[in-house]
Tab-separated table of C-alpha atoms in Angstrom:
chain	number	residue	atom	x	y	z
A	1	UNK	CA	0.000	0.000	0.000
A	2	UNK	CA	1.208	3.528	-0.995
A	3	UNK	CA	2.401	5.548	1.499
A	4	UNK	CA	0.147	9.040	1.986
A	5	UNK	CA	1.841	12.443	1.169
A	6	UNK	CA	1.698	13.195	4.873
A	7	UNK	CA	3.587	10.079	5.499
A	8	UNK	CA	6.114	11.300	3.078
A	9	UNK	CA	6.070	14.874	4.985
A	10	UNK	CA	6.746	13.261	8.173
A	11	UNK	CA	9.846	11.349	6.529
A	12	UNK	CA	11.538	13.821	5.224
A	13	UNK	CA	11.208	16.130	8.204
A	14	UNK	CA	12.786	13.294	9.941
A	15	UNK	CA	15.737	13.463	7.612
A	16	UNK	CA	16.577	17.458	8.041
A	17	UNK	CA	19.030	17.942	10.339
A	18	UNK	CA	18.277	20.793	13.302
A	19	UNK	CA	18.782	24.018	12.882
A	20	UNK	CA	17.437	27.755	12.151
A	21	UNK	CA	18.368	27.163	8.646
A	22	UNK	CA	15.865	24.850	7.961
A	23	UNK	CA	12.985	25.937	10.032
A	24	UNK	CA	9.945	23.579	11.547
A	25	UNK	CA	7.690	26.247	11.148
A	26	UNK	CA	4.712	24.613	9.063
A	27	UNK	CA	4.154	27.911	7.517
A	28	UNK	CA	8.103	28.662	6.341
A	29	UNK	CA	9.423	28.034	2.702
A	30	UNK	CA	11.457	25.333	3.605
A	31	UNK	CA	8.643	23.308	5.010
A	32	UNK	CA	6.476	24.338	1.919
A	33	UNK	CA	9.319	22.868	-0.076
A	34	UNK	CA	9.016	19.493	2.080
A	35	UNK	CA	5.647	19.248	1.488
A	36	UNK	CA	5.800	19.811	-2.445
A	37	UNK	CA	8.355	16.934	-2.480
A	38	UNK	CA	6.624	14.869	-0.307
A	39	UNK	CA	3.831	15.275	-2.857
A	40	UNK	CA	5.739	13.834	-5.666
A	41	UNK	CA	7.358	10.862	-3.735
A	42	UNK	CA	3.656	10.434	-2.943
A	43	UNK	CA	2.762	9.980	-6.527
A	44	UNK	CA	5.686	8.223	-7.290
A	45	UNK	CA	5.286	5.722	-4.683
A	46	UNK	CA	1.302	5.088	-5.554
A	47	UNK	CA	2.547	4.598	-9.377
A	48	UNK	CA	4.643	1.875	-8.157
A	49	UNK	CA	2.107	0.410	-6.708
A	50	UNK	CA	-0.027	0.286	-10.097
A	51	UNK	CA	2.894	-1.300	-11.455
A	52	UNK	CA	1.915	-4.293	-9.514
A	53	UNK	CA	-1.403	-4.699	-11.912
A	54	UNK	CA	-0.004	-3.718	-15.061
A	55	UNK	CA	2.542	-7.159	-14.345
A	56	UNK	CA	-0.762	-9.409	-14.561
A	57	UNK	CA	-1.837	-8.779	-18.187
A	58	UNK	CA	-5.954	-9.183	-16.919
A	59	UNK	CA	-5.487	-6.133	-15.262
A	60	UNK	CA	-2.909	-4.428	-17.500
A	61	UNK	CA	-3.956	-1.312	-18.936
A	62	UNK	CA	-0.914	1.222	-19.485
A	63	UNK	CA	1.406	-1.749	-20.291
A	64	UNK	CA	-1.209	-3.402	-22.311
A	65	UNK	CA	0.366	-2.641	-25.496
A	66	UNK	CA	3.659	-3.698	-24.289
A	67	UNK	CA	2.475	-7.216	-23.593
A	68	UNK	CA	0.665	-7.023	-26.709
A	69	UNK	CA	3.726	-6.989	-28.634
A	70	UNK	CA	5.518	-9.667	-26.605
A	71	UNK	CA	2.291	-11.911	-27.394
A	72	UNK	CA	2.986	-11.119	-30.931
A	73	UNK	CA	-0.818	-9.622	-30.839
A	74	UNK	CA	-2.946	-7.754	-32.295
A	75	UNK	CA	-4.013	-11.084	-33.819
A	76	UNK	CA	-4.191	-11.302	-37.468
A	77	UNK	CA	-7.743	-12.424	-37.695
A	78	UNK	CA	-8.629	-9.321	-35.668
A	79	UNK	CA	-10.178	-6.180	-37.769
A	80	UNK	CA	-11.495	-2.706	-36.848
A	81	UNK	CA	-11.230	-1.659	-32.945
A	82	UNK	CA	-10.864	-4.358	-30.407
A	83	UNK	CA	-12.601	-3.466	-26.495
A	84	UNK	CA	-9.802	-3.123	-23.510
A	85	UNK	CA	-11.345	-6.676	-22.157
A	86	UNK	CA	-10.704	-8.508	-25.778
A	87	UNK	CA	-7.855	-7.024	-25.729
A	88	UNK	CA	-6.385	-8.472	-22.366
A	89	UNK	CA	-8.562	-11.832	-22.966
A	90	UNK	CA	-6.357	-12.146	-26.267
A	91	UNK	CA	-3.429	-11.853	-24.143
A	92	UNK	CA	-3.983	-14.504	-21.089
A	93	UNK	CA	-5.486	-16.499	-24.470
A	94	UNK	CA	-1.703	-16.733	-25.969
A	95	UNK	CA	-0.083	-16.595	-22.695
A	96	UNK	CA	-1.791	-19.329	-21.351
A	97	UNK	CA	-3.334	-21.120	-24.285
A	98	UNK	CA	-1.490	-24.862	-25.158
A	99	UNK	CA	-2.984	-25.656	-28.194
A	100	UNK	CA	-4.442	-28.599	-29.169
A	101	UNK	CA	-6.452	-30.934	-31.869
A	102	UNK	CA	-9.489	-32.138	-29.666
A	103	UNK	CA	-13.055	-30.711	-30.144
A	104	UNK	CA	-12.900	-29.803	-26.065
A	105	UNK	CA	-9.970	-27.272	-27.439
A	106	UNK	CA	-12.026	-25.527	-30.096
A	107	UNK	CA	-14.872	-25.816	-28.027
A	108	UNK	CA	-12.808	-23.538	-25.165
A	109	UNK	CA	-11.228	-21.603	-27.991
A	110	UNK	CA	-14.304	-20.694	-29.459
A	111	UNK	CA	-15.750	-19.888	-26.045
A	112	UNK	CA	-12.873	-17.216	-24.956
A	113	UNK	CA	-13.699	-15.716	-27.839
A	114	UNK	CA	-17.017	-15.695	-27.337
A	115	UNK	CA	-18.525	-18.038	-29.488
A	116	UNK	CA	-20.462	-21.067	-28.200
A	117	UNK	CA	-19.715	-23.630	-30.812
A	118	UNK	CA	-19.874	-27.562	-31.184
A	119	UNK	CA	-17.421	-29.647	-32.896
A	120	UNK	CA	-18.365	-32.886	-34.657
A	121	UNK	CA	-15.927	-34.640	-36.401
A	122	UNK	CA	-16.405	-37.613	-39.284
A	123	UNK	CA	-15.142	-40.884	-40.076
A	124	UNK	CA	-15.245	-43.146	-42.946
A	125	UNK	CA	-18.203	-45.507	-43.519
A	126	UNK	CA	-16.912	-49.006	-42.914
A	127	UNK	CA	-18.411	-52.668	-43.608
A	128	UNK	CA	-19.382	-52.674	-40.104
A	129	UNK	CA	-21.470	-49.037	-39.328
A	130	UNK	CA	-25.390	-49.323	-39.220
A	131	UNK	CA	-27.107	-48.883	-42.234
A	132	UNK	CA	-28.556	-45.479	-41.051
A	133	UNK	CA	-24.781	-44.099	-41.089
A	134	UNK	CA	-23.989	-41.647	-44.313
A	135	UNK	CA	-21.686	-43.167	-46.356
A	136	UNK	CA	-18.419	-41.163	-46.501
A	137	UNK	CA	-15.194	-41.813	-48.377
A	138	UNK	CA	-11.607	-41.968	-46.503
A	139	UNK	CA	-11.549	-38.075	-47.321
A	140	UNK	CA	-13.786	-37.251	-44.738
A	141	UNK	CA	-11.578	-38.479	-41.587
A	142	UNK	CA	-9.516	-35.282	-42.074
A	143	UNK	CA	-12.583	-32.821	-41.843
A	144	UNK	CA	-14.194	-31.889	-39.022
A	145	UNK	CA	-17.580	-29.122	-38.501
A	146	UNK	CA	-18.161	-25.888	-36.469
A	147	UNK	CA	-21.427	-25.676	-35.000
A	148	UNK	CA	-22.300	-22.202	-33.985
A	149	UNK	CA	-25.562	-19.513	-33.804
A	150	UNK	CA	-26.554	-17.799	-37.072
A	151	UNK	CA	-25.423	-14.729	-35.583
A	152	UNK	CA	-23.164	-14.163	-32.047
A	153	UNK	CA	-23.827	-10.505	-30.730
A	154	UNK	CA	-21.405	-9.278	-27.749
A	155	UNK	CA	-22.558	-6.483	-25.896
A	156	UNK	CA	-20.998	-3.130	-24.199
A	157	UNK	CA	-20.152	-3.716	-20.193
A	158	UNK	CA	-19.533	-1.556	-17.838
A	159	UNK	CA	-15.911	-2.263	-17.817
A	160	UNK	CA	-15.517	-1.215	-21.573
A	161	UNK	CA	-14.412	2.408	-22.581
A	162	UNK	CA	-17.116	5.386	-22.917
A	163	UNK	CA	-15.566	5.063	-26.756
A	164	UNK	CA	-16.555	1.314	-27.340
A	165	UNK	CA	-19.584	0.197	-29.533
A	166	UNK	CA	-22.529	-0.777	-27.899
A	167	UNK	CA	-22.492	-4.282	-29.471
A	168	UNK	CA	-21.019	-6.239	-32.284
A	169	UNK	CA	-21.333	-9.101	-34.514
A	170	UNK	CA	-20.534	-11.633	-36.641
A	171	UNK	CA	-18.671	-14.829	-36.772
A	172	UNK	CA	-15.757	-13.750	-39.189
A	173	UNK	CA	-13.297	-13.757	-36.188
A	174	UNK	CA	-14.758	-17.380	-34.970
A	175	UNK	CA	-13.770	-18.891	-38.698
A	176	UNK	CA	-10.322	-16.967	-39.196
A	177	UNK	CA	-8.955	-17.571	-35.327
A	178	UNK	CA	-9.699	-21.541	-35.739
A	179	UNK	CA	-8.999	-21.797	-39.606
A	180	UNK	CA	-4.814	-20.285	-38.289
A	181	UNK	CA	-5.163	-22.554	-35.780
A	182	UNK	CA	-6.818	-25.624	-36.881
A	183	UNK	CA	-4.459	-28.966	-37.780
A	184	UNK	CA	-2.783	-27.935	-41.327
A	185	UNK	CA	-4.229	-31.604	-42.780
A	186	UNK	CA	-7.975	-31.098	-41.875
A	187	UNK	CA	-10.650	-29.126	-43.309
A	188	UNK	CA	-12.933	-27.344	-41.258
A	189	UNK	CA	-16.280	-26.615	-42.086
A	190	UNK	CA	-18.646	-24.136	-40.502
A	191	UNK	CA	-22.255	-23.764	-39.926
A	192	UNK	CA	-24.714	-21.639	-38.302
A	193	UNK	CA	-28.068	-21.504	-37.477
A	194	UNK	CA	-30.426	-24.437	-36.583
């Protein structure tokens, strides 16, 4: 916790040696001078203390661009203006994201980004499925289907900037984040809507 400027007043009187040069009169220059320093090691000291939330990147928000660019972010698949929470859940995303192939990842994947998806994935039709199973060729092991809303709408919070929109749409960020990150043999198909 930040010390208070009268703290800092105290602790520099504390320092000046005694004497009529430097006078304890609260009303004198010198002590003026003390508290105008005091001041600034005041603001100093509560600045360090911020420090401590710009080092967690959920919290970050004058460093945010710095661990932005360590992340190797703004993400690719990102257009237009991003809100100051995408922006620091894009950040913990890469930071603490391990990648994977399983439908549970895209599932989660999808779902930081705000996207409630299901993946199904296909095999090839062998002598032994049921009759009711579609017949598929060997091609379809290696392709695998996003199932999403027509339309995904995320809305202003509180937290967001007075200069954020009010909502936004659209599922172009959904197919570009998990078409980068998808297995480079696979095709990935997406569809919306009942």
């Amino acid at each position: 916790m930040a010390l208070t400027r009268d703290d800092y007043h105290a602790l520099l009187q504390a320092l000046v040696p005694p004497g009529q040069a430097l006078p304890r009169d609260p009303d004198s220059q010198w002590q003026r001078l003390l508290e105008t320093r005091a001041g600034a090691f005041q603001r100093l000291d509560a600045r360090g203390d911020r420090l401590l939330e710009e080092a967690d990147p959920r919290t970050a928000s004058d460093l945010l661009s710095d661990w932005e660019r360590v992340t190797g972010l703004p993400d690719p698949c990102v257009t237009g203006e991003q809100t100051l929470d995408a922006r620091r859940a894009a950040v913990v995303r890469v930071l603490t994201g391990t990648g994977g192939a399983s439908r549970a990842y895209f599932e989660a994947l999808a779902a930081s980004l705000g996207y409630q998806v299901t993946v199904e994935d296909y095999t090839a039709h062998t002598v032994g499925d049921d009759v009711a199973t579609p017949l598929r060729g060997l091609a379809w092991r290696w392709a695998w289907t996003v199932r999403g809303p027509e339309n995904t709408v995320s809305y202003h919070r509180v937290t967001d900037g007075v200069d954020e929109p009010l909502a936004s749409w659209g599922n172009e960020r959904l197919e570009c984040v998990i078409g980068r990150l998808k297995p480079a043999h696979t095709h990935v198909l997406f569809a919306y809507g009942e």
